[in-house]
Short mmCIF file of N, CA and C in Angstrom, two decimals:
data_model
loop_
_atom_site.label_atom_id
_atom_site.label_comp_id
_atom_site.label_asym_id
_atom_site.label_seq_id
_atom_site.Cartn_x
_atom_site.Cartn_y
_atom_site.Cartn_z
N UNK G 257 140.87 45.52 65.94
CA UNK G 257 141.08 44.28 66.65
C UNK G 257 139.88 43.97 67.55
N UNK G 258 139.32 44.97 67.90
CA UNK G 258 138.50 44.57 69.17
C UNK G 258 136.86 44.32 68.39
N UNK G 259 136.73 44.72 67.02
CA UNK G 259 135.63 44.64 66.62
C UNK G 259 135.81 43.42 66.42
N UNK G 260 137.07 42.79 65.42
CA UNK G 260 137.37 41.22 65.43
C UNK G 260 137.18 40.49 66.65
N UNK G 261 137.28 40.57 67.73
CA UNK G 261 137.12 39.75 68.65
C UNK G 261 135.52 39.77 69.33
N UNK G 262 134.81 41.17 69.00
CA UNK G 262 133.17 41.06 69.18
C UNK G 262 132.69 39.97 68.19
N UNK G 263 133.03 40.45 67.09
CA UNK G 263 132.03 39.61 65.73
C UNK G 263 132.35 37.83 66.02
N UNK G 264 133.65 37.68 66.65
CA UNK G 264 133.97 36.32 66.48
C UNK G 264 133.47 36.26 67.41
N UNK G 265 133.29 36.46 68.99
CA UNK G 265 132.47 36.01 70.10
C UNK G 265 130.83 35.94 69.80
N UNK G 266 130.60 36.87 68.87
CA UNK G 266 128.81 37.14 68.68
C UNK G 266 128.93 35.76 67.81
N UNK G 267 129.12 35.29 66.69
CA UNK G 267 129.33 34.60 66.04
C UNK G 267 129.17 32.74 66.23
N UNK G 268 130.59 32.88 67.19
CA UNK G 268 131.11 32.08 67.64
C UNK G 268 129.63 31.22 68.91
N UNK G 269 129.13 31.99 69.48
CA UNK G 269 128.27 31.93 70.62
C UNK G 269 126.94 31.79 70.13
N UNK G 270 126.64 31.96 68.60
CA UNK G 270 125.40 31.73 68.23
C UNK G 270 124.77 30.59 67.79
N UNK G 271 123.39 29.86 67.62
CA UNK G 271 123.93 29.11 67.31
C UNK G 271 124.14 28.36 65.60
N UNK G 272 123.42 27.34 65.33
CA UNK G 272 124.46 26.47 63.96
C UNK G 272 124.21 27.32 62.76
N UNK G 273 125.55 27.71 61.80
CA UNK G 273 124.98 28.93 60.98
C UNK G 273 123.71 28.56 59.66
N UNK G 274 123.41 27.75 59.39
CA UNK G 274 122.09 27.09 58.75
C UNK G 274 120.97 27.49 59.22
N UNK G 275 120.58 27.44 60.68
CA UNK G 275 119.69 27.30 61.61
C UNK G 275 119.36 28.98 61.46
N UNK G 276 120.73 29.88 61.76
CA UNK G 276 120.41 31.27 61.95
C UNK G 276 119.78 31.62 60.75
N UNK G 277 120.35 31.55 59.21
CA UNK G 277 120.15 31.56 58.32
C UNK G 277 118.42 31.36 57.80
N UNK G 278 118.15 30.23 58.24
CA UNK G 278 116.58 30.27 58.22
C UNK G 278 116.34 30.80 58.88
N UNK G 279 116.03 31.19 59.98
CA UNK G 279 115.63 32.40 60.96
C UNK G 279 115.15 33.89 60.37
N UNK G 280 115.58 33.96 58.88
CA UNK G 280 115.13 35.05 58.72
C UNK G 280 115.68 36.31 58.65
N UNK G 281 117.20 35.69 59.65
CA UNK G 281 117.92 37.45 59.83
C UNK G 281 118.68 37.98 59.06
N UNK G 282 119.04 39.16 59.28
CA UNK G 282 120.25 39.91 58.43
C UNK G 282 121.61 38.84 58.06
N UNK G 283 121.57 38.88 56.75
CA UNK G 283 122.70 38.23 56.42
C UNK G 283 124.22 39.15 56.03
N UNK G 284 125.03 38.76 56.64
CA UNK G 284 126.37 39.77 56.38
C UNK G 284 127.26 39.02 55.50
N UNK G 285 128.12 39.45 54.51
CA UNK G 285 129.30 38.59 53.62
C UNK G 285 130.90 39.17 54.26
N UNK G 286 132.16 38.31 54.39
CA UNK G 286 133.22 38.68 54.57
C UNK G 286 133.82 37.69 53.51
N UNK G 287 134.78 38.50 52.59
CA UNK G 287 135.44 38.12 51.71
C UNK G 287 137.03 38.27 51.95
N UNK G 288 137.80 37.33 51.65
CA UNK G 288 139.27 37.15 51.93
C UNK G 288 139.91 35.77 51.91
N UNK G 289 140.78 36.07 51.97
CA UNK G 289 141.79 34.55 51.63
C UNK G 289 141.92 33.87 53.03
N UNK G 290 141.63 32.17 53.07
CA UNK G 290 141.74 31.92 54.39
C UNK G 290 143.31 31.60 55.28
N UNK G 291 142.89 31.89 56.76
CA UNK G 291 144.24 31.94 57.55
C UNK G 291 144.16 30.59 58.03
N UNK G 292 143.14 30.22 58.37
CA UNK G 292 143.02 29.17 59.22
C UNK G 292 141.60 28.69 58.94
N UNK G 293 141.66 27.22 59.12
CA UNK G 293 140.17 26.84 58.85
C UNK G 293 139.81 25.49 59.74
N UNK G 294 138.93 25.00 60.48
CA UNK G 294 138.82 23.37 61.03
C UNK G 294 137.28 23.22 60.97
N UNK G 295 137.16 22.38 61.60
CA UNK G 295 135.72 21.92 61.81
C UNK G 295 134.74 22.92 62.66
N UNK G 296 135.55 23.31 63.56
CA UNK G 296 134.63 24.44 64.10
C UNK G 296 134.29 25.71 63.55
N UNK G 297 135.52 26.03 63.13
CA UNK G 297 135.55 27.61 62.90
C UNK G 297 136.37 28.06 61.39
N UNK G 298 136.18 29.06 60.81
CA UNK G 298 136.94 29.76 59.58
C UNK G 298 137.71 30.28 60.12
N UNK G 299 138.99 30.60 59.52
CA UNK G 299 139.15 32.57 59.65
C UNK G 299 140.18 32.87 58.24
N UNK G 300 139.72 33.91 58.29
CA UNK G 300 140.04 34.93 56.84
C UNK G 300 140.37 36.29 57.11
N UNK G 301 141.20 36.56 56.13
CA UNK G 301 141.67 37.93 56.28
C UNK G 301 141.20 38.50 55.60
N UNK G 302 140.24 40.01 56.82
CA UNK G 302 139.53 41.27 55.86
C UNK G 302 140.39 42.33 56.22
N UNK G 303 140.58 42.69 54.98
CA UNK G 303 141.54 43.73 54.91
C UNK G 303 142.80 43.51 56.17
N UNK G 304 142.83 44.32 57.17
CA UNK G 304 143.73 44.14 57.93
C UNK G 304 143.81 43.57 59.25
N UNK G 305 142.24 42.98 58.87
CA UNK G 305 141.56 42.19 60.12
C UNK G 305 141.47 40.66 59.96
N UNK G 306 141.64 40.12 61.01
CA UNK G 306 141.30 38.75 61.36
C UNK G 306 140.18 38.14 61.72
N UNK G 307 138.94 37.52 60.72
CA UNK G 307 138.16 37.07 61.17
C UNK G 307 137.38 35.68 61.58
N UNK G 308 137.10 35.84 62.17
CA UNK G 308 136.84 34.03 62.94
C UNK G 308 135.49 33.91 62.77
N UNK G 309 135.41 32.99 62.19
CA UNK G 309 133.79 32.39 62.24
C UNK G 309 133.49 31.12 62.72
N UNK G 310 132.33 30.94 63.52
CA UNK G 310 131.92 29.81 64.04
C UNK G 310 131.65 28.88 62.66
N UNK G 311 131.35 27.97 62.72
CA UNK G 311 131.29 26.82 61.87
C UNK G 311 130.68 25.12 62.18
N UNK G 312 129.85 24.70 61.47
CA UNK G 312 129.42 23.25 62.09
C UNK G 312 129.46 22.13 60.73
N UNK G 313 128.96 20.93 61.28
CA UNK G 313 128.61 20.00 60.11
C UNK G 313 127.46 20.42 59.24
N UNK G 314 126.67 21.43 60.07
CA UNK G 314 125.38 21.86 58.91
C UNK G 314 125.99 22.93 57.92
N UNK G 315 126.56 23.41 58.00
CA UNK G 315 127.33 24.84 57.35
C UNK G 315 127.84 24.13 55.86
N UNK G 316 126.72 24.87 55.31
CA UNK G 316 127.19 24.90 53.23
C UNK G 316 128.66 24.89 53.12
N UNK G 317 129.26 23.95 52.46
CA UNK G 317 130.58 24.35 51.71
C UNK G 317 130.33 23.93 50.55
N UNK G 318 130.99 24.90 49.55
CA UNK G 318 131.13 24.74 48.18
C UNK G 318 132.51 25.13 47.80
N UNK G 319 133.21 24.15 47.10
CA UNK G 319 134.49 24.03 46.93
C UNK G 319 135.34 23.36 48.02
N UNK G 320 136.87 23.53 47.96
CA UNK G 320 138.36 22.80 48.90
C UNK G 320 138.78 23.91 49.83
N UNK G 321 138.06 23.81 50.91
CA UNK G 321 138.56 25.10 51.91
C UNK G 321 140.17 24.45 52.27
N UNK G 322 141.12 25.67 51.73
CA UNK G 322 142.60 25.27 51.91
C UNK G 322 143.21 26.45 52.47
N UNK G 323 143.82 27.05 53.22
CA UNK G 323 144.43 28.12 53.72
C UNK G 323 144.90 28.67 52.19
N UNK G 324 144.80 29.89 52.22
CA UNK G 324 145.12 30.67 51.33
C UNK G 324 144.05 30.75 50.16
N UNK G 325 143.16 30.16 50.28
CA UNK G 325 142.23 30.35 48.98
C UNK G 325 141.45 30.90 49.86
N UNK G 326 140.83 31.90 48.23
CA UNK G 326 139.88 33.40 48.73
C UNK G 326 138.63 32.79 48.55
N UNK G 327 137.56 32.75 49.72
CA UNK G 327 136.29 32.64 49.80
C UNK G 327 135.59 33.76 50.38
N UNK G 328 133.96 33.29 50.25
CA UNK G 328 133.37 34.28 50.91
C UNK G 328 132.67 33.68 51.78
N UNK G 329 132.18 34.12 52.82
CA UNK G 329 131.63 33.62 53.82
C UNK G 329 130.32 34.44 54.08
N UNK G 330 129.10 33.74 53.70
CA UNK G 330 127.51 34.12 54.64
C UNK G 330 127.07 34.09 55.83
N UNK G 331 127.09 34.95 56.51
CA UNK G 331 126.83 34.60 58.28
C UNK G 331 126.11 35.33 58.62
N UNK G 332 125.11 35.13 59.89
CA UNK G 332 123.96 36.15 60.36
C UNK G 332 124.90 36.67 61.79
N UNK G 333 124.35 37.32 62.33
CA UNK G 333 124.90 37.35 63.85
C UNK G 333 123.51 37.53 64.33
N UNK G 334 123.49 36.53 65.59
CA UNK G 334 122.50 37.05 66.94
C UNK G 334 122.80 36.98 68.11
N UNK G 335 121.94 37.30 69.15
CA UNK G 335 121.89 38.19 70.49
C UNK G 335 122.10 36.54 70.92
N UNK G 336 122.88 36.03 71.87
CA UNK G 336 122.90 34.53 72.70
C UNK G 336 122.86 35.01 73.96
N UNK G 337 122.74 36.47 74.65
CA UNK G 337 122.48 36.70 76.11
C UNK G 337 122.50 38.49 76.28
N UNK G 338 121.54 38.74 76.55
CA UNK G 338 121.58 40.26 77.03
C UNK G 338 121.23 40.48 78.50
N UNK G 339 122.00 41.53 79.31
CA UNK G 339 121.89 41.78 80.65
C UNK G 339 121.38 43.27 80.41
N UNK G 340 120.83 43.87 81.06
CA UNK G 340 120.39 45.06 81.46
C UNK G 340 120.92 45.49 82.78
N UNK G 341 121.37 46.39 82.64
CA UNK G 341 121.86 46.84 83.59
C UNK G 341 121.20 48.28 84.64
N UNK G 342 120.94 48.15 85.55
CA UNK G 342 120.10 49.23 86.60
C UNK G 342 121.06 50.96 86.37
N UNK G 343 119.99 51.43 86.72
CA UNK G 343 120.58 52.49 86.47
C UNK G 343 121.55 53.37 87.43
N UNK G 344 122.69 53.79 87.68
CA UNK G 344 123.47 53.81 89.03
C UNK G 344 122.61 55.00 90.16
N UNK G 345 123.37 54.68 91.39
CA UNK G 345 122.26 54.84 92.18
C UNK G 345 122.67 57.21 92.27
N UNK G 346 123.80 57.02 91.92
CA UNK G 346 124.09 58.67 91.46
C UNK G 346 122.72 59.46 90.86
N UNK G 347 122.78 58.30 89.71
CA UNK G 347 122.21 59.25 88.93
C UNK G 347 120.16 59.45 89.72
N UNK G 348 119.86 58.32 90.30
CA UNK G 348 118.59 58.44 91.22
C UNK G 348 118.70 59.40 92.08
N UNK G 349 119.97 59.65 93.05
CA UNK G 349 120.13 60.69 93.81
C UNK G 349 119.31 62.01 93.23
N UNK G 350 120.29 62.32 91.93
CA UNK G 350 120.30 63.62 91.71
C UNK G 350 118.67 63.91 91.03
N UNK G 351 118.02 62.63 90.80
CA UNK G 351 116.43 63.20 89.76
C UNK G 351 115.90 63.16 91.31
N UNK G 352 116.02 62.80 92.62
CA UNK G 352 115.19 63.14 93.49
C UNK G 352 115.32 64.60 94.01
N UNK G 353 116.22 65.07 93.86
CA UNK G 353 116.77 66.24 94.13
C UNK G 353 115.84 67.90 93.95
#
């Protein structure tokens, strides 16, 4: 569940899937019958997972996206914000030590 809700936030937050697509990056496939589908977003069932995909007016369709018909879906994922985080002040204590 919780990987479903990373991939759909990474996804979801990136941006138009065409755009990523030229970009160059790793392309991933999820195959399954759909649960739900609109203008924004897919979702399909992998295996015992629920997956959500972002979605736009640029985004390829080929064929009648209808709930219950099995497609496959091409999607990249990328980074839309990384924080770095300092290192805690424990662990400085103890290398001065």
């Amino acid at each position: 569940m919780k990987s479903t809700l990373l991939l759909s936030a990474v996804v979801a937050g990136s941006l138009a899937f065409s755009n990523l697509a030229l970009a160059g990056g790793k392309t991933y496939q999820g195959t399954g019958p759909i649960l739900e589908v609109n203008d924004s977003m897919i979702a399909i069932q992998k295996g015992k997972e629920r997956w959500e995909i972002a979605r736009d007016a640029n985004t390829k369709v080929t064929g009648d996206l209808k709930v219950g018909t099995k497609v496959t879906v091409t999607y990249t994922m990328s980074a839309t914000d990384i924080e770095a985080k300092p290192e805690k002040a424990a662990k400085e204590g103890a290398k001065k030590k």
